[in-house]
Short mmCIF file of C-alpha atoms and ligand atoms in Angstrom, two decimals:
data_model
loop_
_atom_site.label_atom_id
_atom_site.label_comp_id
_atom_site.label_asym_id
_atom_site.label_seq_id
_atom_site.Cartn_x
_atom_site.Cartn_y
_atom_site.Cartn_z
CA MET A 604 -7.70 -29.89 -4.61
CA PRO A 605 -9.78 -27.19 -5.43
CA LEU A 606 -7.79 -23.81 -6.82
CA VAL A 607 -8.03 -20.39 -5.69
CA ALA A 608 -6.54 -17.27 -6.97
CA GLY A 609 -5.35 -14.19 -5.28
CA VAL A 610 -4.28 -10.94 -6.86
CA ASP A 611 -2.20 -7.75 -6.04
CA SER A 612 -2.65 -5.09 -7.96
CA SER A 613 0.03 -2.66 -6.05
CA THR A 614 1.61 0.85 -7.66
CA GLN A 615 4.27 -0.70 -9.74
CA SER A 616 2.85 -3.82 -10.94
CA CYS A 617 -0.05 -6.47 -10.82
CA LYS A 618 0.30 -10.27 -9.72
CA VAL A 619 -1.60 -13.24 -9.73
CA VAL A 620 -0.78 -16.35 -7.74
CA VAL A 621 -3.01 -19.49 -8.35
CA ARG A 622 -2.85 -21.84 -5.01
CA ASP A 623 -4.09 -24.80 -3.56
CA ALA A 624 -6.68 -24.29 -1.03
CA GLU A 625 -6.25 -26.22 1.43
CA THR A 626 -2.04 -26.73 1.49
CA GLY A 627 -1.82 -23.39 -0.18
CA ALA A 628 1.07 -25.00 -3.02
CA LEU A 629 1.73 -22.57 -5.65
CA VAL A 630 0.49 -24.12 -8.67
CA ARG A 631 1.06 -20.91 -11.33
CA GLU A 632 1.33 -17.08 -11.47
CA GLY A 633 1.55 -14.49 -13.39
CA ARG A 634 2.70 -10.20 -13.27
CA ALA A 635 1.75 -7.00 -15.55
CA PRO A 636 3.33 -3.39 -15.05
CA HIS A 637 1.58 -0.75 -14.04
CA PRO A 638 2.52 2.96 -15.68
CA ASP A 639 4.79 5.73 -13.80
CA GLY A 640 2.98 8.14 -11.99
CA THR A 641 0.99 9.32 -9.19
CA GLU A 642 -1.87 9.83 -11.24
CA VAL A 643 -3.30 6.84 -13.21
CA ASP A 644 -6.44 6.09 -15.42
CA PRO A 645 -7.57 3.14 -13.49
CA GLY A 646 -8.42 1.18 -16.60
CA ALA A 647 -4.43 0.61 -16.84
CA TRP A 648 -4.57 -1.42 -13.85
CA TRP A 649 -7.63 -3.86 -15.48
CA THR A 650 -5.61 -4.11 -18.39
CA ALA A 651 -2.56 -4.93 -16.48
CA LEU A 652 -4.71 -7.58 -14.49
CA ARG A 653 -6.23 -8.44 -17.83
CA ALA A 654 -2.53 -9.64 -18.40
CA ALA A 655 -1.02 -10.84 -15.31
CA VAL A 656 -4.43 -13.55 -15.21
CA ASP A 657 -3.28 -14.51 -18.64
CA ALA A 658 0.29 -15.33 -17.83
CA ALA A 659 -1.04 -17.12 -14.86
CA GLY A 660 -2.83 -19.38 -17.48
CA GLY A 661 -6.29 -18.09 -16.72
CA LEU A 662 -9.05 -18.34 -13.48
CA ALA A 663 -10.42 -21.00 -15.65
CA ASP A 664 -10.52 -23.58 -13.23
CA VAL A 665 -10.36 -21.91 -10.11
CA ALA A 666 -13.07 -21.53 -6.87
CA ALA A 667 -12.62 -18.09 -5.85
CA VAL A 668 -10.53 -14.90 -6.62
CA SER A 669 -9.50 -12.15 -4.16
CA VAL A 670 -7.96 -8.69 -5.29
CA ALA A 671 -5.73 -7.08 -2.75
CA GLY A 672 -4.39 -3.59 -4.09
CA GLN A 673 -2.62 -0.29 -2.83
CA GLN A 674 -4.28 1.58 -0.15
CA HIS A 675 -6.20 4.68 -0.15
CA GLY A 676 -6.08 5.74 -4.03
CA MET A 677 -9.58 7.47 -5.08
CA VAL A 678 -11.23 5.99 -7.68
CA CYS A 679 -14.22 8.08 -8.46
CA LEU A 680 -17.57 6.75 -10.73
CA ASP A 681 -20.45 9.30 -11.60
CA ASP A 682 -23.79 7.19 -11.87
CA ALA A 683 -23.40 5.62 -15.36
CA GLY A 684 -20.24 3.68 -13.32
CA ALA A 685 -17.58 5.34 -15.58
CA VAL A 686 -14.50 6.71 -13.96
CA VAL A 687 -14.49 10.41 -13.49
CA ARG A 688 -10.87 11.31 -13.77
CA PRO A 689 -7.49 9.12 -12.98
CA ALA A 690 -6.99 8.15 -9.45
CA LEU A 691 -4.69 10.03 -7.19
CA LEU A 692 -2.71 7.52 -5.67
CA TRP A 693 -1.87 7.30 -1.78
CA ASN A 694 2.06 8.72 -3.08
CA ASP A 695 0.13 11.67 -4.60
CA THR A 696 0.76 14.39 -2.31
CA ARG A 697 -1.17 17.49 -3.96
CA SER A 698 -3.93 17.07 -1.12
CA ALA A 699 -1.58 17.91 1.60
CA GLY A 700 -2.84 20.93 2.37
CA ALA A 701 -6.39 19.55 2.54
CA ALA A 702 -5.33 17.20 5.30
CA ALA A 703 -4.19 20.39 7.09
CA ASP A 704 -7.12 22.14 6.65
CA LEU A 705 -9.42 19.25 7.73
CA ILE A 706 -7.12 19.14 10.75
CA GLU A 707 -7.83 22.67 11.38
CA GLU A 708 -11.17 22.69 10.44
CA ALA A 709 -11.27 19.99 13.74
CA GLY A 710 -10.18 22.41 16.00
CA GLY A 711 -6.70 22.15 15.04
CA GLY A 712 -2.95 21.23 16.59
CA GLU A 713 -3.29 18.64 18.95
CA THR A 714 -7.47 19.04 19.42
CA GLY A 715 -7.37 18.38 15.54
CA ARG A 716 -5.49 15.97 15.25
CA ARG A 717 -6.74 14.37 18.55
CA PHE A 718 -10.66 14.45 16.83
CA TRP A 719 -9.48 12.48 13.67
CA ALA A 720 -7.53 9.83 15.50
CA ASP A 721 -10.76 8.98 17.60
CA ALA A 722 -12.92 9.44 15.18
CA ALA A 723 -11.25 7.35 11.89
CA GLY A 724 -8.70 5.75 13.44
CA SER A 725 -5.83 8.23 11.65
CA VAL A 726 -4.74 11.54 11.64
CA PRO A 727 -5.09 12.95 7.67
CA VAL A 728 -2.12 13.04 5.69
CA ALA A 729 -2.26 13.44 2.06
CA SER A 730 -2.49 9.65 1.27
CA PHE A 731 -5.63 9.09 3.03
CA THR A 732 -8.74 9.18 0.49
CA ALA A 733 -10.69 12.00 2.54
CA THR A 734 -7.98 14.10 1.62
CA LYS A 735 -7.78 13.53 -1.61
CA LEU A 736 -11.87 13.86 -2.05
CA ARG A 737 -11.78 17.59 -0.32
CA TRP A 738 -8.76 18.29 -2.74
CA LEU A 739 -11.19 17.72 -5.87
CA ALA A 740 -14.32 19.57 -4.43
CA ARG A 741 -11.38 22.62 -4.21
CA HIS A 742 -9.90 22.14 -7.26
CA GLU A 743 -11.70 20.65 -9.73
CA PRO A 744 -15.65 21.50 -8.46
CA ALA A 745 -16.91 20.17 -12.15
CA ASN A 746 -15.33 16.82 -11.72
CA ALA A 747 -16.22 16.50 -7.93
CA ASP A 748 -19.93 17.28 -9.12
CA ARG A 749 -20.30 14.21 -11.52
CA VAL A 750 -18.99 11.94 -8.73
CA ALA A 751 -22.09 9.31 -7.93
CA ALA A 752 -19.26 6.89 -5.60
CA VAL A 753 -16.09 6.64 -4.53
CA CYS A 754 -14.04 3.40 -4.13
CA LEU A 755 -10.64 2.10 -3.83
CA PRO A 756 -8.25 0.40 -6.45
CA HIS A 757 -8.99 -3.12 -5.50
CA ASP A 758 -13.01 -2.07 -5.08
CA TRP A 759 -13.06 -1.11 -8.48
CA LEU A 760 -10.96 -3.96 -9.85
CA THR A 761 -13.20 -6.50 -7.88
CA TRP A 762 -16.26 -4.85 -9.37
CA ARG A 763 -15.13 -4.77 -12.73
CA LEU A 764 -14.49 -8.70 -12.19
CA ALA A 765 -18.41 -8.75 -11.26
CA GLY A 766 -19.19 -7.49 -14.80
CA ALA A 767 -19.71 -3.95 -13.21
CA PRO A 768 -22.90 -4.71 -12.51
CA GLY A 769 -23.92 -1.17 -11.21
CA LEU A 770 -23.09 1.15 -8.17
CA ASP A 771 -25.08 -0.34 -5.41
CA ALA A 772 -22.59 -3.78 -6.04
CA LEU A 773 -19.61 -1.89 -4.80
CA ARG A 774 -17.92 -3.97 -2.30
CA THR A 775 -14.54 -3.29 -0.25
CA ASP A 776 -13.35 -4.70 2.94
CA ARG A 777 -12.59 -3.82 6.57
CA SER A 778 -8.60 -3.10 6.06
CA ASP A 779 -8.98 -0.61 3.18
CA ALA A 780 -12.03 0.94 4.26
CA SER A 781 -10.48 1.70 7.46
CA GLY A 782 -7.34 3.78 5.42
CA THR A 783 -10.28 6.29 3.82
CA GLY A 784 -10.79 8.63 6.52
CA TYR A 785 -14.36 8.04 6.82
CA TRP A 786 -14.69 4.56 8.11
CA SER A 787 -14.59 3.65 11.93
CA PRO A 788 -11.87 1.02 13.01
CA ARG A 789 -13.47 1.19 16.34
CA THR A 790 -17.20 1.05 15.54
CA GLY A 791 -16.93 -1.18 12.39
CA GLN A 792 -19.20 1.55 10.77
CA TYR A 793 -18.65 4.75 7.90
CA ARG A 794 -18.77 8.37 9.36
CA THR A 795 -20.63 9.77 6.43
CA ASP A 796 -20.35 12.81 8.70
CA LEU A 797 -16.37 12.72 7.98
CA LEU A 798 -16.96 12.11 3.96
CA GLU A 799 -19.46 15.37 3.98
CA ARG A 800 -17.10 17.28 6.24
CA ALA A 801 -13.97 16.33 3.53
CA PHE A 802 -16.07 16.30 0.22
CA GLY A 803 -19.30 18.66 0.74
CA ARG A 804 -21.42 15.87 0.42
CA VAL A 805 -22.46 12.00 0.78
CA VAL A 806 -21.97 10.37 -1.92
CA ARG A 807 -22.15 6.38 -2.28
CA VAL A 808 -19.44 3.97 -1.11
CA PRO A 809 -18.74 0.18 -0.95
CA THR A 810 -20.75 -2.08 1.18
CA VAL A 811 -18.02 -3.22 3.99
CA VAL A 812 -18.16 -7.48 3.70
CA GLY A 813 -16.24 -9.32 6.12
CA PRO A 814 -13.28 -11.00 6.09
CA ALA A 815 -14.64 -14.52 4.54
CA GLU A 816 -17.86 -13.18 3.32
CA PRO A 817 -18.67 -13.24 -0.57
CA ALA A 818 -18.44 -10.17 -2.96
CA GLY A 819 -19.79 -11.65 -5.66
CA HIS A 820 -19.12 -13.66 -8.46
CA LEU A 821 -16.44 -13.52 -11.19
CA ALA A 822 -18.84 -12.58 -14.07
CA PRO A 823 -18.71 -15.36 -17.31
CA GLY A 824 -16.74 -13.73 -19.71
CA VAL A 825 -15.16 -10.86 -18.28
CA LEU A 826 -11.92 -12.12 -18.64
CA LEU A 827 -11.87 -13.43 -22.01
CA PRO A 828 -9.15 -12.06 -24.82
CA GLY A 829 -10.97 -9.40 -26.61
CA PRO A 830 -11.52 -5.85 -26.68
CA ASP A 831 -11.29 -4.41 -23.40
CA SER A 832 -13.56 -1.53 -22.64
CA GLY A 833 -10.94 0.03 -20.81
CA GLY A 834 -11.13 1.96 -17.21
CA GLY A 835 -13.34 5.05 -18.50
CA SER A 836 -16.65 3.57 -19.24
CA PRO A 837 -17.55 0.16 -18.02
CA GLY A 838 -21.30 0.57 -18.27
CA TYR A 839 -23.46 -1.53 -16.36
CA ARG A 840 -23.47 -5.57 -17.69
CA ASN A 841 -26.84 -5.92 -15.63
CA PRO A 842 -29.98 -4.18 -16.04
CA PRO A 843 -30.00 -0.80 -13.79
CA GLY A 844 -31.99 -1.33 -10.79
CA ASP A 845 -30.63 -5.11 -10.76
CA PRO A 846 -27.84 -4.74 -7.72
CA SER A 847 -26.73 -8.38 -7.66
CA PRO A 848 -22.69 -7.92 -7.96
CA GLY A 849 -22.15 -10.18 -10.98
CA SER A 850 -23.12 -13.89 -12.36
CA ARG A 851 -24.08 -15.86 -9.27
CA THR A 852 -22.81 -18.92 -10.82
CA GLY A 853 -18.48 -17.65 -11.41
CA PRO A 854 -15.87 -18.39 -9.13
CA LEU A 855 -16.82 -16.32 -5.99
CA LEU A 856 -15.21 -13.01 -5.30
CA GLY A 857 -13.80 -12.68 -1.96
CA ALA A 858 -13.61 -9.26 -0.21
CA GLY A 859 -10.25 -8.51 -1.07
CA ALA A 860 -7.97 -6.61 1.33
CA GLY A 861 -5.71 -3.47 1.06
CA ASP A 862 -1.93 -4.85 0.57
CA ASN A 863 -0.88 -4.37 3.92
CA ALA A 864 -2.90 -6.36 5.26
CA ALA A 865 -3.26 -9.13 2.63
CA ALA A 866 0.58 -9.46 3.37
CA ALA A 867 0.04 -10.20 6.97
CA LEU A 868 -2.48 -12.63 5.86
CA GLY A 869 0.51 -13.87 3.58
CA VAL A 870 3.24 -14.12 5.80
CA GLY A 871 0.87 -15.48 8.81
CA ALA A 872 1.57 -12.55 10.80
CA ARG A 873 0.41 -13.38 14.60
CA PRO A 874 0.37 -10.79 17.90
CA GLY A 875 3.95 -10.07 18.77
CA ASP A 876 4.56 -10.16 14.54
CA VAL A 877 6.03 -6.78 13.36
CA VAL A 878 6.33 -6.94 9.25
CA VAL A 879 8.49 -4.30 7.44
CA SER A 880 7.76 -4.09 3.99
CA ILE A 881 9.50 -2.65 1.31
CA GLY A 882 8.12 -2.25 -1.71
CA THR A 883 7.17 1.43 -3.51
CA SER A 884 6.35 2.37 -0.19
CA GLY A 885 7.99 1.07 3.17
CA THR A 886 5.69 -0.07 5.69
CA VAL A 887 5.79 -1.29 9.48
CA PHE A 888 2.58 -2.80 10.80
CA ALA A 889 1.82 -5.27 13.46
CA VAL A 890 -1.33 -7.33 13.57
CA ALA A 891 -3.13 -6.01 17.07
CA GLY A 892 -6.47 -6.96 19.40
CA ALA A 893 -7.05 -3.75 19.63
CA PRO A 894 -7.56 0.00 17.33
CA ALA A 895 -5.00 2.32 17.62
CA ALA A 896 -5.45 5.61 17.92
CA ASP A 897 -2.20 7.76 17.38
CA PRO A 898 -3.04 11.69 18.11
CA ALA A 899 0.93 12.08 16.92
CA GLY A 900 -0.36 10.77 13.79
CA ALA A 901 2.52 8.48 13.24
CA VAL A 902 0.81 5.11 13.33
CA ALA A 903 -2.29 4.89 11.40
CA GLY A 904 -4.81 2.69 13.35
CA PHE A 905 -5.91 0.39 10.61
CA ALA A 906 -8.22 -2.40 10.73
CA ASP A 907 -6.90 -6.03 9.29
CA ALA A 908 -8.06 -8.62 6.77
CA THR A 909 -9.10 -11.52 9.60
CA GLY A 910 -11.61 -9.13 11.94
CA ARG A 911 -8.52 -7.70 13.73
CA PHE A 912 -6.67 -4.69 13.71
CA LEU A 913 -3.17 -3.39 11.97
CA PRO A 914 -1.55 -0.24 13.46
CA LEU A 915 1.24 0.96 10.66
CA VAL A 916 3.22 3.25 9.66
CA CYS A 917 4.08 4.08 6.04
CA THR A 918 7.10 5.77 4.37
CA LEU A 919 6.73 7.21 1.01
CA ASN A 920 10.33 6.15 -0.25
CA ALA A 921 10.99 2.47 0.19
CA ALA A 922 12.58 0.60 -3.06
CA ARG A 923 12.64 3.43 -5.64
CA VAL A 924 15.58 4.39 -3.08
CA LEU A 925 17.28 1.84 -4.27
CA ASP A 926 16.27 2.16 -8.07
CA ALA A 927 16.99 5.59 -8.17
CA THR A 928 20.71 5.58 -6.11
CA ALA A 929 21.41 2.75 -8.75
CA ARG A 930 20.51 4.75 -11.67
CA MET A 931 22.64 7.78 -10.15
CA LEU A 932 25.40 5.09 -10.24
CA GLY A 933 24.93 3.59 -13.27
CA VAL A 934 24.38 0.05 -12.31
CA ASP A 935 21.96 -2.20 -11.56
CA LEU A 936 20.05 -3.23 -8.31
CA ASP A 937 22.60 -6.58 -7.63
CA ARG A 938 25.67 -4.55 -8.10
CA LEU A 939 24.23 -1.42 -5.71
CA GLY A 940 23.84 -4.28 -3.35
CA GLU A 941 27.18 -4.95 -3.37
CA LEU A 942 28.68 -1.78 -3.37
CA ALA A 943 26.65 -0.44 -0.30
CA LEU A 944 28.21 -4.13 1.51
CA ALA A 945 31.79 -3.20 0.56
CA ALA A 946 31.45 0.46 2.52
CA PRO A 947 31.60 0.16 5.82
CA PRO A 948 28.54 0.66 8.34
CA GLY A 949 28.08 4.35 8.12
CA ALA A 950 29.38 4.97 5.49
CA ASP A 951 31.84 6.93 7.11
CA GLY A 952 29.26 9.59 7.79
CA LEU A 953 27.84 10.04 4.58
CA VAL A 954 23.92 9.92 5.50
CA MET A 955 21.26 10.07 2.87
CA VAL A 956 17.91 11.35 3.89
CA PRO A 957 15.89 9.72 1.22
CA TYR A 958 12.57 11.90 0.92
CA LEU A 959 12.53 11.70 -3.18
CA GLU A 960 8.98 11.87 -3.26
CA GLY A 961 8.14 14.37 -0.16
CA GLU A 962 7.63 12.34 2.94
CA ARG A 963 4.21 10.97 4.78
CA THR A 964 6.05 9.65 8.23
CA PRO A 965 7.13 12.43 9.42
CA ASP A 966 4.46 14.64 7.36
CA ARG A 967 7.29 16.64 4.80
CA PRO A 968 5.04 16.47 1.89
CA THR A 969 7.44 19.01 -0.02
CA ALA A 970 10.43 18.13 1.29
CA SER A 971 13.61 16.52 -1.20
CA GLY A 972 16.09 14.16 -0.33
CA SER A 973 19.77 15.25 0.74
CA VAL A 974 23.15 13.84 1.01
CA HIS A 975 25.13 14.68 4.00
CA GLY A 976 28.61 14.18 5.24
CA LEU A 977 30.29 14.36 2.06
CA THR A 978 33.97 14.39 2.16
CA LEU A 979 36.82 13.08 -0.07
CA HIS A 980 37.12 9.87 1.17
CA ALA A 981 33.38 9.11 1.44
CA SER A 982 33.21 9.89 -2.28
CA THR A 983 32.78 6.44 -3.71
CA PRO A 984 30.21 4.75 -5.05
CA ALA A 985 30.03 2.21 -2.43
CA HIS A 986 29.50 4.79 0.36
CA LEU A 987 26.64 6.32 -1.78
CA ALA A 988 25.53 2.78 -2.12
CA ARG A 989 25.48 2.04 1.47
CA ALA A 990 23.86 5.55 2.27
CA ALA A 991 20.97 5.02 0.49
CA VAL A 992 20.06 1.42 1.88
CA GLU A 993 20.78 2.90 5.48
CA GLY A 994 19.08 6.09 4.74
CA MET A 995 15.90 4.12 3.79
CA LEU A 996 16.10 1.61 6.55
CA CYS A 997 16.82 4.24 9.33
CA ALA A 998 13.44 6.12 8.26
CA LEU A 999 11.76 2.59 8.63
CA ALA A 1000 13.25 1.97 12.19
CA ASP A 1001 11.85 5.40 13.28
CA GLY A 1002 8.40 4.07 12.10
CA LEU A 1003 9.25 0.97 14.32
CA ASP A 1004 10.07 2.43 17.69
CA ALA A 1005 6.81 4.78 16.97
CA LEU A 1006 4.77 1.60 16.87
CA LEU A 1007 6.14 0.27 19.42
CA ALA A 1008 5.60 3.35 21.47
CA GLN A 1009 1.74 2.40 20.53
CA GLY A 1010 2.01 -0.61 21.87
CA ALA A 1011 3.12 -2.98 20.03
CA THR A 1012 5.71 -5.78 20.27
CA ALA A 1013 8.13 -6.79 18.16
CA GLU A 1014 9.28 -10.43 19.16
CA ARG A 1015 9.77 -11.43 15.45
CA ILE A 1016 10.26 -8.54 12.87
CA ILE A 1017 9.71 -10.14 9.28
CA LEU A 1018 10.84 -8.49 6.01
CA VAL A 1019 9.05 -8.80 2.20
CA GLY A 1020 8.95 -6.73 -0.32
CA GLY A 1021 10.70 -6.05 -3.92
CA GLY A 1022 13.31 -4.24 -1.56
CA ALA A 1023 13.74 -7.30 0.48
CA ARG A 1024 15.45 -9.33 -2.24
CA SER A 1025 18.34 -7.17 -2.10
CA ALA A 1026 21.02 -9.30 0.20
CA ALA A 1027 22.41 -6.11 1.40
CA VAL A 1028 19.41 -4.71 2.95
CA ARG A 1029 18.66 -8.01 4.80
CA ARG A 1030 22.29 -7.81 6.10
CA ILE A 1031 21.87 -4.00 6.92
CA ALA A 1032 18.63 -4.17 8.56
CA PRO A 1033 19.89 -5.96 12.11
CA GLN A 1034 22.55 -3.77 12.31
CA VAL A 1035 20.24 -0.67 12.05
CA PHE A 1036 17.28 -2.21 13.43
CA GLY A 1037 19.03 -3.37 16.42
CA ARG A 1038 17.50 -6.69 16.43
CA PRO A 1039 17.36 -9.90 14.05
CA VAL A 1040 15.48 -9.97 10.93
CA VAL A 1041 13.17 -12.87 9.52
CA VAL A 1042 13.18 -13.27 5.71
CA PRO A 1043 10.57 -15.09 4.06
CA PRO A 1044 11.35 -16.95 0.60
CA PRO A 1045 11.46 -14.49 -2.24
CA GLY A 1046 7.65 -14.25 -2.93
CA GLU A 1047 4.21 -12.08 -3.69
CA TYR A 1048 3.30 -12.06 0.40
CA VAL A 1049 0.53 -9.88 -0.83
CA ALA A 1050 -1.00 -11.96 -3.79
CA ASP A 1051 -0.56 -14.99 -1.28
CA GLY A 1052 -2.76 -13.10 1.02
CA ALA A 1053 -5.53 -12.05 -0.84
CA ALA A 1054 -5.21 -16.01 -2.21
CA ARG A 1055 -5.43 -17.47 1.49
CA GLN A 1056 -8.69 -15.18 1.57
CA ALA A 1057 -10.42 -16.67 -1.18
CA ALA A 1058 -9.62 -19.99 0.28
CA TRP A 1059 -11.21 -18.85 3.47
CA LEU A 1060 -13.93 -17.96 1.49
CA ILE A 1061 -15.00 -21.41 0.00
CA LEU A 1062 -13.19 -23.96 2.77
CA GLY A 1063 -15.45 -21.56 5.67
CA GLY A 1064 -14.16 -21.79 9.84
CA ALA A 1065 -13.09 -19.28 12.06
CA ALA A 1066 -9.78 -18.65 10.68
CA PRO A 1067 -8.23 -18.47 7.32
CA PRO A 1068 -6.72 -21.82 6.65
CA ASP A 1069 -3.22 -22.99 7.96
CA TRP A 1070 -0.62 -21.80 4.80
CA ALA A 1071 2.54 -22.65 6.34
CA VAL A 1072 5.30 -20.15 4.99
CA THR A 1073 8.84 -22.51 5.20
CA GLY A 1074 12.33 -21.58 4.54
CA ALA A 1075 12.59 -18.36 5.95
CA GLU A 1076 16.21 -17.69 6.97
CA GLU A 1077 17.06 -15.11 9.92
CA TYR A 1078 19.83 -12.32 9.58
CA ALA A 1079 21.64 -11.65 12.52
CA ASP A 1080 24.30 -9.27 13.28
CA THR A 1081 25.77 -6.65 15.94
CA PRO A 1082 23.56 -3.53 15.96
CA VAL A 1083 25.01 -0.27 15.18
CA PRO A 1084 23.21 2.77 16.88
CA ALA A 1085 25.64 5.38 15.39
CA ILE A 1086 24.04 4.79 11.98
CA ARG A 1087 21.01 5.94 13.40
CA ALA A 1088 22.35 8.50 15.60
CA ARG A 1089 23.86 10.37 12.46
CA TYR A 1090 20.94 9.75 10.29
CA ALA A 1091 18.86 11.75 13.16
CA GLU A 1092 21.22 14.29 13.22
CA ALA A 1093 21.01 14.59 9.09
CA GLN A 1094 17.07 14.12 9.22
CA PRO A 1095 15.75 17.57 9.66
CA HIS A 1096 17.85 19.39 7.15
CA VAL A 1097 16.30 18.76 3.54
CA LEU A 1098 15.27 21.53 1.09
CA ASP A 1099 11.67 21.85 -0.25
CA ARG A 1100 11.20 19.80 -3.85
CA VAL A 1101 11.02 22.09 -6.99
CA ALA A 1102 8.60 22.03 -9.49
CA ALA A 1103 10.34 19.61 -12.23
CA SER A 1104 11.66 20.62 -15.91
CA SER A 1105 9.22 19.02 -18.11
CA SER A 1106 12.26 18.35 -20.63
CA PRO A 1107 13.52 15.24 -20.28
CA PRO A 1108 17.70 15.47 -18.93
CA ALA A 1109 19.85 15.55 -22.08
CA SER A 1110 21.83 12.18 -22.50
CA VAL A 1111 25.35 11.68 -21.56
N1 ADP B 2313 17.22 -7.40 -6.40
C1 ADP B 2313 16.65 -6.62 -5.51
N2 ADP B 2313 17.10 -5.69 -5.01
C2 ADP B 2313 16.81 -4.65 -4.96
N3 ADP B 2313 15.58 -4.13 -4.73
C3 ADP B 2313 14.66 -4.90 -5.72
C4 ADP B 2313 15.20 -6.23 -6.21
N4 ADP B 2313 14.03 -6.67 -7.05
C5 ADP B 2313 13.13 -5.91 -6.74
N5 ADP B 2313 13.22 -4.68 -6.09
C6 ADP B 2313 12.76 -3.43 -5.80
O1 ADP B 2313 11.31 -4.00 -5.66
C7 ADP B 2313 10.36 -2.96 -6.08
C8 ADP B 2313 9.26 -3.63 -6.38
O2 ADP B 2313 8.60 -4.12 -5.34
P1 ADP B 2313 6.85 -4.08 -4.93
O3 ADP B 2313 7.13 -4.76 -3.57
O4 ADP B 2313 6.71 -5.50 -6.13
O5 ADP B 2313 6.39 -2.97 -5.34
P2 ADP B 2313 4.76 -2.69 -4.98
O6 ADP B 2313 4.29 -3.67 -4.62
O7 ADP B 2313 5.29 -1.51 -4.53
O8 ADP B 2313 4.51 -2.43 -6.65
C9 ADP B 2313 11.17 -2.04 -6.93
O9 ADP B 2313 11.26 -0.90 -6.76
C10 ADP B 2313 12.59 -2.62 -7.20
O10 ADP B 2313 13.38 -1.90 -6.67
O1 5SP B 2314 -0.24 3.98 1.38
C1 5SP B 2314 0.26 2.80 1.59
C2 5SP B 2314 -0.38 2.20 3.21
O2 5SP B 2314 -1.07 3.60 3.97
C3 5SP B 2314 1.03 2.00 0.89
O3 5SP B 2314 1.55 0.67 1.43
C4 5SP B 2314 0.35 1.61 -0.36
O4 5SP B 2314 -0.49 0.59 0.19
C5 5SP B 2314 1.23 1.30 -1.23
O5 5SP B 2314 1.77 -0.07 -1.55
P1 5SP B 2314 2.68 -0.76 -2.02
O6 5SP B 2314 2.16 -0.40 -3.71
O7 5SP B 2314 3.89 0.13 -1.64
O8 5SP B 2314 2.50 -2.14 -1.73
#
């Protein structure tokens, strides 16, 4: 009964699961929080990973570990392997202007968007690593000059687990490489010309390893309790010039994956499935046999973690819309759900357009959220709670339409992520999507997908081991098209954000 571990280093927290490699049975798990913010010292992820591993009872008995993580975040390393500046995360919108510039420089408009969709699978938006590199080159030239390598959150954590053994040992996988903007899902190769276009020069990037290939070995002692070297300056554990990714005797490290690709692996998504994930981001994605290239920019043409493809739509505003609305109403998430279900479908015309962090799909990086249709009758906590759930789901339903327009089929819609723990979300989703949704039991499907990849690595074979996901429940209801119609009317009418006040609001 070999054991394997999977890690999900996501936006809000780090989760670790330890599972039986053959059956997939859960043996133990742990988690630890991440700091808030869209700019984070990678050292905080390392600290959280160590704490989550500790809470999961350690990794002394596992045969392999894979790390999945939030996509796109820019982790820049200098020649000595130290982090150059805090990572800019996928939901940091400061590089929106850089995205527009990259499209303009490629011919602008439809020509520029088509260039990027064909070359990198996706049209640049502020989320992608390439645009963050452009921002760094323009706004922090001294930091840009120090960059010797750029990698992603999961690449960096895998490298730290290997003992930070030199920049040559950086590894990534297809799914996360496909979110950089300088890797082609169609050819499976880096486009260093696009990296140079974005950053002004070519820097080192992680080697892309196949879905069931090793990325190194867990370095002895790297997770033992004791002083943590943090993220700033891990330094080299191996002599400079020794490119071996860590010790050759510890548990194997898997290639890892972007968190959405890992979720697809964790829920066992197959062609015909559309997964809707409601975490910090809202994502709608499908497993596909061919790469997507959407010049409109709504669908990102990512690769998956099995050798196939993962066309995906992402919104910046999902579970935190519920957090924010619960905060406004002074209730917890369970009560928010009860309130939402107490109001009628359509919330008597009250609509929330939930662009609380700007928005990525549609591309409205400077937008703020809005509430429309206020009347005396609809001015109740229940109506606002309902409008929040419906608005968040309407944005995802628009994503589903975009995915279907790119040729995906939705024989089954699978709902996952922290937001799927809400009974209101599960029950309102079929009304908004116009189709039933399947909800697997609450779980950490990104970490599970990473663990399944680790099991594939040690068991071998042409496909990952069969780990049955049992106990899924179907939620069905009569579609209520009026909810989306009213949302479509309200959606274009939002204000731009104003700069946040530096002082906290006075307590009431
Ligand atoms: N019972 C619940 N009802 C509604 N939302 C929930 C519930 N439990 C957790 N969440 C939401 O889950 C979110 C975290 O989801 P998760 O998928 O772990 O995010 P991420 O992977 O982006 O860190 C939180 O913002 C929280 O609002
Ligand atoms: O940017 C994307 C996908 O393109 C996001 O899905 C991030 O990968 C963050 O994921 P979560 O932390 O919300 O799971």
